[in-house]
mmCIF file with all atom_site columns, C-alpha atoms and ligand atoms in Angstrom:
data_model
loop_
_atom_site.group_PDB
_atom_site.id
_atom_site.type_symbol
_atom_site.label_atom_id
_atom_site.label_alt_id
_atom_site.label_comp_id
_atom_site.label_asym_id
_atom_site.label_entity_id
_atom_site.label_seq_id
_atom_site.pdbx_PDB_ins_code
_atom_site.Cartn_x
_atom_site.Cartn_y
_atom_site.Cartn_z
_atom_site.occupancy
_atom_site.B_iso_or_equiv
_atom_site.pdbx_formal_charge
_atom_site.auth_seq_id
_atom_site.auth_comp_id
_atom_site.auth_asym_id
_atom_site.auth_atom_id
_atom_site.pdbx_PDB_model_num
ATOM   1   C  CA  . UNK A 1 1   ? 0.000   0.000  0.000   1.00 47.00 ? 55  UNK A CA  1
ATOM   2   C  CA  . UNK A 1 2   ? 1.235   3.485  -0.812  1.00 47.00 ? 56  UNK A CA  1
ATOM   3   C  CA  . UNK A 1 3   ? 2.217   5.710  2.039   1.00 54.00 ? 57  UNK A CA  1
ATOM   4   C  CA  . UNK A 1 4   ? 0.155   8.933  2.097   1.00 51.00 ? 58  UNK A CA  1
ATOM   5   C  CA  . UNK A 1 5   ? 3.122   11.052 1.021   1.00 52.00 ? 59  UNK A CA  1
ATOM   6   C  CA  . UNK A 1 6   ? 3.789   8.831  -1.955  1.00 49.00 ? 60  UNK A CA  1
ATOM   7   C  CA  . UNK A 1 7   ? 0.123   8.699  -2.810  1.00 47.00 ? 61  UNK A CA  1
ATOM   8   C  CA  . UNK A 1 8   ? -0.042  12.468 -2.682  1.00 49.00 ? 62  UNK A CA  1
ATOM   9   C  CA  . UNK A 1 9   ? 2.996   12.752 -4.946  1.00 49.00 ? 63  UNK A CA  1
ATOM   10  C  CA  . UNK A 1 10  ? 1.468   10.294 -7.383  1.00 46.00 ? 64  UNK A CA  1
ATOM   11  C  CA  . UNK A 1 11  ? -1.809  12.202 -7.439  1.00 47.00 ? 65  UNK A CA  1
ATOM   12  C  CA  . UNK A 1 12  ? 0.026   15.474 -7.958  1.00 45.00 ? 66  UNK A CA  1
ATOM   13  C  CA  . UNK A 1 13  ? 1.824   14.060 -10.975 1.00 44.00 ? 67  UNK A CA  1
ATOM   14  C  CA  . UNK A 1 14  ? -1.439  12.690 -12.356 1.00 44.00 ? 68  UNK A CA  1
ATOM   15  C  CA  . UNK A 1 15  ? -3.247  15.949 -11.757 1.00 43.00 ? 69  UNK A CA  1
ATOM   16  C  CA  . UNK A 1 16  ? -0.562  18.005 -13.470 1.00 42.00 ? 70  UNK A CA  1
ATOM   17  C  CA  . UNK A 1 17  ? -0.349  15.610 -16.351 1.00 41.00 ? 71  UNK A CA  1
ATOM   18  C  CA  . UNK A 1 18  ? -4.081  15.933 -16.877 1.00 41.00 ? 72  UNK A CA  1
ATOM   19  C  CA  . UNK A 1 19  ? -4.047  19.675 -16.451 1.00 41.00 ? 73  UNK A CA  1
ATOM   20  C  CA  . UNK A 1 20  ? -1.227  20.219 -18.937 1.00 40.00 ? 74  UNK A CA  1
ATOM   21  C  CA  . UNK A 1 21  ? -2.634  21.895 -22.015 1.00 43.00 ? 75  UNK A CA  1
ATOM   22  C  CA  . UNK A 1 22  ? -2.693  19.552 -24.969 1.00 47.00 ? 76  UNK A CA  1
ATOM   23  C  CA  . UNK A 1 23  ? -1.232  22.325 -27.062 1.00 57.00 ? 77  UNK A CA  1
ATOM   24  C  CA  . UNK A 1 24  ? 2.071   22.066 -25.200 1.00 64.00 ? 78  UNK A CA  1
ATOM   25  C  CA  . UNK A 1 25  ? 2.716   18.626 -26.656 1.00 74.00 ? 79  UNK A CA  1
ATOM   26  C  CA  . UNK A 1 26  ? 5.347   18.516 -29.347 1.00 80.00 ? 80  UNK A CA  1
ATOM   27  C  CA  . UNK A 1 27  ? 4.077   18.575 -32.890 1.00 87.00 ? 81  UNK A CA  1
ATOM   28  C  CA  . UNK A 1 28  ? 5.369   15.532 -34.775 1.00 91.00 ? 82  UNK A CA  1
ATOM   29  C  CA  . UNK A 1 29  ? 7.575   16.765 -37.563 1.00 94.00 ? 83  UNK A CA  1
ATOM   30  C  CA  . UNK A 1 30  ? 9.796   15.454 -40.299 1.00 94.00 ? 84  UNK A CA  1
ATOM   31  C  CA  . UNK A 1 31  ? 12.411  16.918 -42.574 1.00 95.00 ? 85  UNK A CA  1
ATOM   32  C  CA  . UNK A 1 32  ? 11.352  17.388 -46.172 1.00 95.00 ? 86  UNK A CA  1
ATOM   33  C  CA  . UNK A 1 33  ? 14.210  16.935 -48.593 1.00 93.00 ? 87  UNK A CA  1
ATOM   34  C  CA  . UNK A 1 34  ? 13.863  16.739 -52.307 1.00 85.00 ? 88  UNK A CA  1
ATOM   35  C  CA  . UNK A 1 35  ? 13.280  18.862 -55.302 1.00 86.00 ? 89  UNK A CA  1
ATOM   36  C  CA  . UNK A 1 36  ? 11.422  22.012 -54.632 1.00 92.00 ? 90  UNK A CA  1
ATOM   37  C  CA  . UNK A 1 37  ? 10.540  25.280 -56.195 1.00 95.00 ? 91  UNK A CA  1
ATOM   38  C  CA  . UNK A 1 38  ? 8.849   28.523 -55.408 1.00 96.00 ? 92  UNK A CA  1
ATOM   39  C  CA  . UNK A 1 39  ? 5.171   28.127 -56.289 1.00 97.00 ? 93  UNK A CA  1
ATOM   40  C  CA  . UNK A 1 40  ? 2.062   30.297 -56.168 1.00 97.00 ? 94  UNK A CA  1
ATOM   41  C  CA  . UNK A 1 41  ? 0.028   29.825 -52.993 1.00 98.00 ? 95  UNK A CA  1
ATOM   42  C  CA  . UNK A 1 42  ? -3.045  27.735 -53.914 1.00 98.00 ? 96  UNK A CA  1
ATOM   43  C  CA  . UNK A 1 43  ? -6.485  29.334 -53.880 1.00 97.00 ? 97  UNK A CA  1
ATOM   44  C  CA  . UNK A 1 44  ? -7.584  27.182 -50.905 1.00 97.00 ? 98  UNK A CA  1
ATOM   45  C  CA  . UNK A 1 45  ? -5.276  29.271 -48.753 1.00 98.00 ? 99  UNK A CA  1
ATOM   46  C  CA  . UNK A 1 46  ? -6.556  32.855 -48.583 1.00 98.00 ? 100 UNK A CA  1
ATOM   47  C  CA  . UNK A 1 47  ? -3.728  35.115 -49.700 1.00 98.00 ? 101 UNK A CA  1
ATOM   48  C  CA  . UNK A 1 48  ? -2.777  38.294 -51.426 1.00 97.00 ? 102 UNK A CA  1
ATOM   49  C  CA  . UNK A 1 49  ? -2.592  38.003 -55.197 1.00 97.00 ? 103 UNK A CA  1
ATOM   50  C  CA  . UNK A 1 50  ? 0.826   36.880 -56.390 1.00 96.00 ? 104 UNK A CA  1
ATOM   51  C  CA  . UNK A 1 51  ? 2.123   35.478 -53.104 1.00 97.00 ? 105 UNK A CA  1
ATOM   52  C  CA  . UNK A 1 52  ? 4.432   32.476 -53.426 1.00 98.00 ? 106 UNK A CA  1
ATOM   53  C  CA  . UNK A 1 53  ? 6.241   30.019 -51.124 1.00 98.00 ? 107 UNK A CA  1
ATOM   54  C  CA  . UNK A 1 54  ? 8.532   26.991 -51.199 1.00 98.00 ? 108 UNK A CA  1
ATOM   55  C  CA  . UNK A 1 55  ? 6.293   24.135 -52.337 1.00 97.00 ? 109 UNK A CA  1
ATOM   56  C  CA  . UNK A 1 56  ? 7.261   21.988 -49.344 1.00 97.00 ? 110 UNK A CA  1
ATOM   57  C  CA  . UNK A 1 57  ? 5.314   24.131 -46.861 1.00 98.00 ? 111 UNK A CA  1
ATOM   58  C  CA  . UNK A 1 58  ? 2.097   24.270 -48.920 1.00 97.00 ? 112 UNK A CA  1
ATOM   59  C  CA  . UNK A 1 59  ? 0.522   21.203 -47.204 1.00 96.00 ? 113 UNK A CA  1
ATOM   60  C  CA  . UNK A 1 60  ? 1.144   22.823 -43.812 1.00 97.00 ? 114 UNK A CA  1
ATOM   61  C  CA  . UNK A 1 61  ? -0.411  26.076 -45.004 1.00 98.00 ? 115 UNK A CA  1
ATOM   62  C  CA  . UNK A 1 62  ? -3.457  24.205 -46.309 1.00 97.00 ? 116 UNK A CA  1
ATOM   63  C  CA  . UNK A 1 63  ? -3.830  22.521 -42.933 1.00 97.00 ? 117 UNK A CA  1
ATOM   64  C  CA  . UNK A 1 64  ? -3.532  25.845 -41.128 1.00 97.00 ? 118 UNK A CA  1
ATOM   65  C  CA  . UNK A 1 65  ? -6.010  27.539 -43.455 1.00 98.00 ? 119 UNK A CA  1
ATOM   66  C  CA  . UNK A 1 66  ? -8.614  24.885 -42.665 1.00 96.00 ? 120 UNK A CA  1
ATOM   67  C  CA  . UNK A 1 67  ? -8.298  25.467 -38.939 1.00 96.00 ? 121 UNK A CA  1
ATOM   68  C  CA  . UNK A 1 68  ? -7.431  29.105 -38.496 1.00 98.00 ? 122 UNK A CA  1
ATOM   69  C  CA  . UNK A 1 69  ? -8.855  32.230 -40.185 1.00 97.00 ? 123 UNK A CA  1
ATOM   70  C  CA  . UNK A 1 70  ? -5.617  33.148 -41.952 1.00 98.00 ? 124 UNK A CA  1
ATOM   71  C  CA  . UNK A 1 71  ? -4.973  35.514 -44.810 1.00 98.00 ? 125 UNK A CA  1
ATOM   72  C  CA  . UNK A 1 72  ? -1.397  35.425 -46.092 1.00 98.00 ? 126 UNK A CA  1
ATOM   73  C  CA  . UNK A 1 73  ? -0.028  38.842 -46.991 1.00 97.00 ? 127 UNK A CA  1
ATOM   74  C  CA  . UNK A 1 74  ? 3.519   37.810 -47.915 1.00 98.00 ? 128 UNK A CA  1
ATOM   75  C  CA  . UNK A 1 75  ? 5.537   34.676 -48.575 1.00 98.00 ? 129 UNK A CA  1
ATOM   76  C  CA  . UNK A 1 76  ? 8.629   34.424 -50.742 1.00 98.00 ? 130 UNK A CA  1
ATOM   77  C  CA  . UNK A 1 77  ? 10.259  37.765 -51.352 1.00 97.00 ? 131 UNK A CA  1
ATOM   78  C  CA  . UNK A 1 78  ? 12.747  38.082 -54.185 1.00 95.00 ? 132 UNK A CA  1
ATOM   79  C  CA  . UNK A 1 79  ? 13.318  37.658 -57.860 1.00 92.00 ? 133 UNK A CA  1
ATOM   80  C  CA  . UNK A 1 80  ? 11.714  34.908 -59.850 1.00 91.00 ? 134 UNK A CA  1
ATOM   81  C  CA  . UNK A 1 81  ? 13.682  32.736 -62.234 1.00 82.00 ? 135 UNK A CA  1
ATOM   82  C  CA  . UNK A 1 82  ? 13.689  33.259 -65.942 1.00 83.00 ? 136 UNK A CA  1
ATOM   83  C  CA  . UNK A 1 83  ? 13.105  36.972 -65.817 1.00 83.00 ? 137 UNK A CA  1
ATOM   84  C  CA  . UNK A 1 84  ? 9.755   36.401 -64.185 1.00 80.00 ? 138 UNK A CA  1
ATOM   85  C  CA  . UNK A 1 85  ? 9.981   39.569 -62.196 1.00 91.00 ? 139 UNK A CA  1
ATOM   86  C  CA  . UNK A 1 86  ? 9.699   39.646 -58.446 1.00 93.00 ? 140 UNK A CA  1
ATOM   87  C  CA  . UNK A 1 87  ? 7.444   38.138 -55.852 1.00 95.00 ? 141 UNK A CA  1
ATOM   88  C  CA  . UNK A 1 88  ? 6.622   39.413 -52.429 1.00 96.00 ? 142 UNK A CA  1
ATOM   89  C  CA  . UNK A 1 89  ? 7.222   42.632 -50.648 1.00 92.00 ? 143 UNK A CA  1
ATOM   90  C  CA  . UNK A 1 90  ? 10.492  44.309 -51.570 1.00 91.00 ? 144 UNK A CA  1
ATOM   91  C  CA  . UNK A 1 91  ? 12.409  45.826 -48.679 1.00 89.00 ? 145 UNK A CA  1
ATOM   92  C  CA  . UNK A 1 92  ? 9.960   44.598 -46.038 1.00 91.00 ? 146 UNK A CA  1
ATOM   93  C  CA  . UNK A 1 93  ? 12.122  41.983 -44.377 1.00 94.00 ? 147 UNK A CA  1
ATOM   94  C  CA  . UNK A 1 94  ? 15.312  41.827 -42.345 1.00 92.00 ? 148 UNK A CA  1
ATOM   95  C  CA  . UNK A 1 95  ? 18.580  40.553 -43.800 1.00 92.00 ? 149 UNK A CA  1
ATOM   96  C  CA  . UNK A 1 96  ? 18.641  36.746 -44.060 1.00 92.00 ? 150 UNK A CA  1
ATOM   97  C  CA  . UNK A 1 97  ? 14.903  36.640 -43.475 1.00 96.00 ? 151 UNK A CA  1
ATOM   98  C  CA  . UNK A 1 98  ? 13.279  33.281 -44.093 1.00 97.00 ? 152 UNK A CA  1
ATOM   99  C  CA  . UNK A 1 99  ? 11.045  35.116 -46.577 1.00 98.00 ? 153 UNK A CA  1
ATOM   100 C  CA  . UNK A 1 100 ? 14.048  35.125 -48.937 1.00 97.00 ? 154 UNK A CA  1
ATOM   101 C  CA  . UNK A 1 101 ? 13.965  31.318 -48.965 1.00 97.00 ? 155 UNK A CA  1
ATOM   102 C  CA  . UNK A 1 102 ? 10.202  31.063 -49.399 1.00 98.00 ? 156 UNK A CA  1
ATOM   103 C  CA  . UNK A 1 103 ? 9.911   29.499 -45.949 1.00 98.00 ? 157 UNK A CA  1
ATOM   104 C  CA  . UNK A 1 104 ? 8.047   32.206 -44.062 1.00 98.00 ? 158 UNK A CA  1
ATOM   105 C  CA  . UNK A 1 105 ? 4.625   33.751 -44.276 1.00 98.00 ? 159 UNK A CA  1
ATOM   106 C  CA  . UNK A 1 106 ? 3.112   36.888 -42.873 1.00 98.00 ? 160 UNK A CA  1
ATOM   107 C  CA  . UNK A 1 107 ? -0.484  36.423 -41.815 1.00 98.00 ? 161 UNK A CA  1
ATOM   108 C  CA  . UNK A 1 108 ? -3.359  38.715 -40.886 1.00 98.00 ? 162 UNK A CA  1
ATOM   109 C  CA  . UNK A 1 109 ? -6.899  37.906 -39.796 1.00 98.00 ? 163 UNK A CA  1
ATOM   110 C  CA  . UNK A 1 110 ? -9.111  36.858 -42.685 1.00 97.00 ? 164 UNK A CA  1
ATOM   111 C  CA  . UNK A 1 111 ? -12.040 38.770 -41.242 1.00 91.00 ? 165 UNK A CA  1
ATOM   112 C  CA  . UNK A 1 112 ? -10.289 41.501 -39.284 1.00 88.00 ? 166 UNK A CA  1
ATOM   113 C  CA  . UNK A 1 113 ? -11.833 44.929 -39.632 1.00 89.00 ? 167 UNK A CA  1
ATOM   114 C  CA  . UNK A 1 114 ? -8.883  46.916 -38.379 1.00 87.00 ? 168 UNK A CA  1
ATOM   115 C  CA  . UNK A 1 115 ? -7.011  46.790 -35.134 1.00 94.00 ? 169 UNK A CA  1
ATOM   116 C  CA  . UNK A 1 116 ? -6.873  43.906 -32.736 1.00 97.00 ? 170 UNK A CA  1
ATOM   117 C  CA  . UNK A 1 117 ? -10.540 43.026 -33.038 1.00 95.00 ? 171 UNK A CA  1
ATOM   118 C  CA  . UNK A 1 118 ? -12.458 39.786 -32.566 1.00 95.00 ? 172 UNK A CA  1
ATOM   119 C  CA  . UNK A 1 119 ? -11.436 38.666 -36.039 1.00 95.00 ? 173 UNK A CA  1
ATOM   120 C  CA  . UNK A 1 120 ? -7.941  38.132 -34.653 1.00 98.00 ? 174 UNK A CA  1
ATOM   121 C  CA  . UNK A 1 121 ? -8.933  35.616 -32.002 1.00 97.00 ? 175 UNK A CA  1
ATOM   122 C  CA  . UNK A 1 122 ? -8.148  32.722 -34.293 1.00 97.00 ? 176 UNK A CA  1
ATOM   123 C  CA  . UNK A 1 123 ? -4.798  34.230 -35.238 1.00 98.00 ? 177 UNK A CA  1
ATOM   124 C  CA  . UNK A 1 124 ? -3.892  34.605 -31.568 1.00 98.00 ? 178 UNK A CA  1
ATOM   125 C  CA  . UNK A 1 125 ? -4.842  30.958 -31.088 1.00 98.00 ? 179 UNK A CA  1
ATOM   126 C  CA  . UNK A 1 126 ? -2.576  29.990 -33.967 1.00 98.00 ? 180 UNK A CA  1
ATOM   127 C  CA  . UNK A 1 127 ? 0.298   32.075 -32.596 1.00 98.00 ? 181 UNK A CA  1
ATOM   128 C  CA  . UNK A 1 128 ? -0.018  30.401 -29.195 1.00 97.00 ? 182 UNK A CA  1
ATOM   129 C  CA  . UNK A 1 129 ? -0.208  26.993 -30.780 1.00 97.00 ? 183 UNK A CA  1
ATOM   130 C  CA  . UNK A 1 130 ? 2.998   27.630 -32.710 1.00 98.00 ? 184 UNK A CA  1
ATOM   131 C  CA  . UNK A 1 131 ? 4.734   29.358 -29.800 1.00 97.00 ? 185 UNK A CA  1
ATOM   132 C  CA  . UNK A 1 132 ? 3.223   28.420 -26.428 1.00 96.00 ? 186 UNK A CA  1
ATOM   133 C  CA  . UNK A 1 133 ? 5.928   30.387 -24.652 1.00 95.00 ? 187 UNK A CA  1
ATOM   134 C  CA  . UNK A 1 134 ? 7.545   33.584 -25.879 1.00 96.00 ? 188 UNK A CA  1
ATOM   135 C  CA  . UNK A 1 135 ? 10.671  32.904 -27.927 1.00 95.00 ? 189 UNK A CA  1
ATOM   136 C  CA  . UNK A 1 136 ? 10.225  29.149 -27.638 1.00 95.00 ? 190 UNK A CA  1
ATOM   137 C  CA  . UNK A 1 137 ? 8.435   28.139 -30.814 1.00 96.00 ? 191 UNK A CA  1
ATOM   138 C  CA  . UNK A 1 138 ? 7.493   24.503 -31.260 1.00 96.00 ? 192 UNK A CA  1
ATOM   139 C  CA  . UNK A 1 139 ? 8.922   22.638 -34.208 1.00 95.00 ? 193 UNK A CA  1
ATOM   140 C  CA  . UNK A 1 140 ? 8.605   22.886 -37.114 1.00 97.00 ? 194 UNK A CA  1
ATOM   141 C  CA  . UNK A 1 141 ? 8.469   26.616 -36.542 1.00 97.00 ? 195 UNK A CA  1
ATOM   142 C  CA  . UNK A 1 142 ? 11.760  28.452 -36.399 1.00 97.00 ? 196 UNK A CA  1
ATOM   143 C  CA  . UNK A 1 143 ? 10.521  31.891 -35.507 1.00 97.00 ? 197 UNK A CA  1
ATOM   144 C  CA  . UNK A 1 144 ? 7.089   33.174 -34.590 1.00 98.00 ? 198 UNK A CA  1
ATOM   145 C  CA  . UNK A 1 145 ? 6.543   36.927 -34.572 1.00 98.00 ? 199 UNK A CA  1
ATOM   146 C  CA  . UNK A 1 146 ? 3.474   38.073 -32.675 1.00 98.00 ? 200 UNK A CA  1
ATOM   147 C  CA  . UNK A 1 147 ? 2.585   39.839 -29.417 1.00 97.00 ? 201 UNK A CA  1
ATOM   148 C  CA  . UNK A 1 148 ? 5.811   40.748 -27.662 1.00 96.00 ? 202 UNK A CA  1
ATOM   149 C  CA  . UNK A 1 149 ? 7.780   41.118 -30.909 1.00 97.00 ? 203 UNK A CA  1
ATOM   150 C  CA  . UNK A 1 150 ? 8.253   44.630 -32.302 1.00 95.00 ? 204 UNK A CA  1
ATOM   151 C  CA  . UNK A 1 151 ? 6.346   45.214 -35.541 1.00 95.00 ? 205 UNK A CA  1
ATOM   152 C  CA  . UNK A 1 152 ? 4.192   42.120 -35.036 1.00 97.00 ? 206 UNK A CA  1
ATOM   153 C  CA  . UNK A 1 153 ? 1.174   41.144 -32.991 1.00 98.00 ? 207 UNK A CA  1
ATOM   154 C  CA  . UNK A 1 154 ? -2.591  41.158 -32.826 1.00 98.00 ? 208 UNK A CA  1
ATOM   155 C  CA  . UNK A 1 155 ? -3.984  43.726 -35.271 1.00 97.00 ? 209 UNK A CA  1
ATOM   156 C  CA  . UNK A 1 156 ? -0.599  43.960 -37.048 1.00 97.00 ? 210 UNK A CA  1
ATOM   157 C  CA  . UNK A 1 157 ? 0.542   40.593 -38.353 1.00 97.00 ? 211 UNK A CA  1
ATOM   158 C  CA  . UNK A 1 158 ? 1.739   37.129 -37.390 1.00 98.00 ? 212 UNK A CA  1
ATOM   159 C  CA  . UNK A 1 159 ? 4.990   35.853 -38.859 1.00 98.00 ? 213 UNK A CA  1
ATOM   160 C  CA  . UNK A 1 160 ? 5.630   32.110 -39.117 1.00 98.00 ? 214 UNK A CA  1
ATOM   161 C  CA  . UNK A 1 161 ? 8.920   30.634 -40.360 1.00 98.00 ? 215 UNK A CA  1
ATOM   162 C  CA  . UNK A 1 162 ? 9.674   26.977 -40.820 1.00 98.00 ? 216 UNK A CA  1
ATOM   163 C  CA  . UNK A 1 163 ? 12.972  25.475 -39.586 1.00 98.00 ? 217 UNK A CA  1
ATOM   164 C  CA  . UNK A 1 164 ? 15.300  24.762 -42.485 1.00 97.00 ? 218 UNK A CA  1
ATOM   165 C  CA  . UNK A 1 165 ? 18.853  24.011 -43.537 1.00 97.00 ? 219 UNK A CA  1
ATOM   166 C  CA  . UNK A 1 166 ? 21.040  27.078 -43.612 1.00 96.00 ? 220 UNK A CA  1
ATOM   167 C  CA  . UNK A 1 167 ? 20.782  28.548 -47.075 1.00 95.00 ? 221 UNK A CA  1
ATOM   168 C  CA  . UNK A 1 168 ? 21.907  31.780 -48.656 1.00 95.00 ? 222 UNK A CA  1
ATOM   169 C  CA  . UNK A 1 169 ? 19.239  34.331 -49.349 1.00 94.00 ? 223 UNK A CA  1
ATOM   170 C  CA  . UNK A 1 170 ? 17.259  33.741 -52.555 1.00 94.00 ? 224 UNK A CA  1
ATOM   171 C  CA  . UNK A 1 171 ? 18.066  30.031 -52.636 1.00 94.00 ? 225 UNK A CA  1
ATOM   172 C  CA  . UNK A 1 172 ? 16.095  26.930 -51.736 1.00 96.00 ? 226 UNK A CA  1
ATOM   173 C  CA  . UNK A 1 173 ? 17.114  25.217 -48.511 1.00 97.00 ? 227 UNK A CA  1
ATOM   174 C  CA  . UNK A 1 174 ? 18.293  21.608 -48.713 1.00 96.00 ? 228 UNK A CA  1
ATOM   175 C  CA  . UNK A 1 175 ? 15.648  20.547 -46.205 1.00 97.00 ? 229 UNK A CA  1
ATOM   176 C  CA  . UNK A 1 176 ? 12.658  22.022 -44.467 1.00 98.00 ? 230 UNK A CA  1
ATOM   177 C  CA  . UNK A 1 177 ? 11.075  20.839 -41.239 1.00 98.00 ? 231 UNK A CA  1
ATOM   178 C  CA  . UNK A 1 178 ? 7.328   20.348 -41.609 1.00 97.00 ? 232 UNK A CA  1
ATOM   179 C  CA  . UNK A 1 179 ? 4.522   18.609 -39.772 1.00 96.00 ? 233 UNK A CA  1
ATOM   180 C  CA  . UNK A 1 180 ? 3.180   15.719 -41.833 1.00 92.00 ? 234 UNK A CA  1
ATOM   181 C  CA  . UNK A 1 181 ? -0.507  16.127 -42.493 1.00 89.00 ? 235 UNK A CA  1
ATOM   182 C  CA  . UNK A 1 182 ? -3.220  13.633 -43.255 1.00 79.00 ? 236 UNK A CA  1
ATOM   183 C  CA  . UNK A 1 183 ? -6.816  14.305 -44.190 1.00 63.00 ? 237 UNK A CA  1
ATOM   184 C  CA  . UNK A 1 184 ? -7.883  14.005 -40.567 1.00 57.00 ? 238 UNK A CA  1
ATOM   185 C  CA  . UNK A 1 185 ? -5.157  16.093 -39.036 1.00 64.00 ? 239 UNK A CA  1
ATOM   186 C  CA  . UNK A 1 186 ? -1.522  15.983 -38.101 1.00 65.00 ? 240 UNK A CA  1
ATOM   187 C  CA  . UNK A 1 187 ? -0.125  12.495 -38.529 1.00 66.00 ? 241 UNK A CA  1
ATOM   188 C  CA  . UNK A 1 188 ? 0.953   11.116 -35.172 1.00 60.00 ? 242 UNK A CA  1
ATOM   189 C  CA  . UNK A 1 189 ? 3.558   8.869  -36.700 1.00 57.00 ? 243 UNK A CA  1
ATOM   190 C  CA  . UNK A 1 190 ? 5.574   10.810 -39.188 1.00 54.00 ? 244 UNK A CA  1
ATOM   191 C  CA  . UNK A 1 191 ? 7.220   8.807  -41.886 1.00 53.00 ? 245 UNK A CA  1
ATOM   192 C  CA  . UNK A 1 192 ? 10.863  8.135  -41.114 1.00 52.00 ? 246 UNK A CA  1
ATOM   193 C  CA  . UNK A 1 193 ? 13.001  10.824 -42.594 1.00 54.00 ? 247 UNK A CA  1
ATOM   194 C  CA  . UNK A 1 194 ? 15.024  9.437  -45.464 1.00 51.00 ? 248 UNK A CA  1
ATOM   195 C  CA  . UNK A 1 195 ? 18.631  10.404 -45.064 1.00 47.00 ? 249 UNK A CA  1
ATOM   196 C  CA  . UNK A 1 196 ? 19.969  12.596 -47.820 1.00 48.00 ? 250 UNK A CA  1
ATOM   197 C  CA  . UNK A 1 197 ? 21.674  10.041 -50.031 1.00 46.00 ? 251 UNK A CA  1
ATOM   198 C  CA  . UNK A 1 198 ? 24.965  11.567 -50.978 1.00 41.00 ? 252 UNK A CA  1
ATOM   199 C  CA  . UNK A 1 199 ? 23.816  14.489 -52.982 1.00 37.00 ? 253 UNK A CA  1
ATOM   200 C  CA  . UNK A 1 200 ? 20.672  16.248 -51.854 1.00 37.00 ? 254 UNK A CA  1
ATOM   201 C  CA  . UNK A 1 201 ? 18.084  14.270 -53.751 1.00 35.00 ? 255 UNK A CA  1
ATOM   202 C  CA  . UNK A 1 202 ? 17.222  16.208 -56.823 1.00 33.00 ? 256 UNK A CA  1
ATOM   203 C  CA  . UNK A 1 203 ? 17.439  19.489 -55.023 1.00 32.00 ? 257 UNK A CA  1
ATOM   204 C  CA  . UNK A 1 204 ? 18.481  22.380 -57.062 1.00 41.00 ? 258 UNK A CA  1
ATOM   205 C  CA  . UNK A 1 205 ? 21.714  23.485 -55.523 1.00 38.00 ? 259 UNK A CA  1
ATOM   206 C  CA  . UNK A 1 206 ? 21.729  26.911 -53.968 1.00 44.00 ? 260 UNK A CA  1
ATOM   207 C  CA  . UNK A 1 207 ? 21.491  28.840 -57.194 1.00 44.00 ? 261 UNK A CA  1
ATOM   208 C  CA  . UNK A 1 208 ? 18.358  30.647 -56.328 1.00 42.00 ? 262 UNK A CA  1
ATOM   209 C  CA  . UNK A 1 209 ? 14.788  29.621 -56.729 1.00 46.00 ? 263 UNK A CA  1
ATOM   210 C  CA  . UNK A 1 210 ? 15.313  28.070 -60.129 1.00 46.00 ? 264 UNK A CA  1
ATOM   211 C  CA  . UNK A 1 211 ? 18.330  30.119 -60.838 1.00 42.00 ? 265 UNK A CA  1
ATOM   212 C  CA  . UNK A 1 212 ? 17.708  33.419 -59.117 1.00 40.00 ? 266 UNK A CA  1
ATOM   213 C  CA  . UNK A 1 213 ? 20.817  35.347 -59.937 1.00 37.00 ? 267 UNK A CA  1
ATOM   214 C  CA  . UNK A 1 214 ? 22.113  38.821 -59.723 1.00 38.00 ? 268 UNK A CA  1
ATOM   215 C  CA  . UNK A 1 215 ? 23.467  40.779 -56.836 1.00 38.00 ? 269 UNK A CA  1
ATOM   216 C  CA  . UNK A 1 216 ? 20.919  39.331 -54.446 1.00 40.00 ? 270 UNK A CA  1
ATOM   217 C  CA  . UNK A 1 217 ? 22.156  35.802 -54.939 1.00 38.00 ? 271 UNK A CA  1
ATOM   218 C  CA  . UNK A 1 218 ? 25.696  36.575 -53.861 1.00 38.00 ? 272 UNK A CA  1
ATOM   219 C  CA  . UNK A 1 219 ? 24.740  36.828 -50.199 1.00 41.00 ? 273 UNK A CA  1
ATOM   220 C  CA  . UNK A 1 220 ? 26.490  34.587 -47.771 1.00 48.00 ? 274 UNK A CA  1
ATOM   221 C  CA  . UNK A 1 221 ? 24.456  31.901 -46.083 1.00 58.00 ? 275 UNK A CA  1
ATOM   222 C  CA  . UNK A 1 222 ? 22.976  32.099 -42.683 1.00 67.00 ? 276 UNK A CA  1
ATOM   223 C  CA  . UNK A 1 223 ? 19.794  32.540 -40.801 1.00 75.00 ? 277 UNK A CA  1
ATOM   224 C  CA  . UNK A 1 224 ? 18.668  35.741 -39.284 1.00 77.00 ? 278 UNK A CA  1
ATOM   225 C  CA  . UNK A 1 225 ? 18.146  35.668 -35.563 1.00 78.00 ? 279 UNK A CA  1
ATOM   226 C  CA  . UNK A 1 226 ? 14.462  36.349 -36.087 1.00 80.00 ? 280 UNK A CA  1
ATOM   227 C  CA  . UNK A 1 227 ? 13.610  35.410 -39.623 1.00 80.00 ? 281 UNK A CA  1
ATOM   228 C  CA  . UNK A 1 228 ? 10.946  38.068 -40.093 1.00 87.00 ? 282 UNK A CA  1
HETATM 229 ZN ZN1 . ZN  B 2 .   ? 7.503   37.960 -41.897 1.00 69.28 ? 120 ZN  B ZN1 1
#
């Protein structure tokens, strides 16, 4: 039989385990290697005309758009290959921002009417889900900019970046961390991550999103501290 002290300790553990918010649990993630490109954001994800991202985060964005009232205002920022002009907001982001790799999005409330109104409740929920504690985002997110971060927050915008291999600006990262999604939700058992066999499998080497060149592409690699 358990002594009262032990019983109490056991109950305390049980109680705290039950009380712990489900949202604090880690999100199962995997690393997505493989060929990628910068693609237009699909119509199922509300967004500003012309916004683009690295294809590997599109399934995550679709999943988010089904559950949170998001409207993407910026994704990839930089030149497009083949003289296709530019995508994204020019001069909006910090040096080495994840936006330059197509692995970040800026989000506002789909139904916000100005300011931090009720339309932002769902965005605040999303921000807390991605970053339950300030400056401690859960994987796969690398940086979450919201309340407490200058230039971000309720009524302004939410920034989400995905963790990725270090890559120079205006190039595609060798891998991206994502949460695997199924029709019903986040898969609890992510597929084992295939190791990169020798060469990154079919990945375009860091030459820019399909060959982005010019002065922008000469940047050294690295990640910004914030990624916004
Ligand atoms: Zn941003």
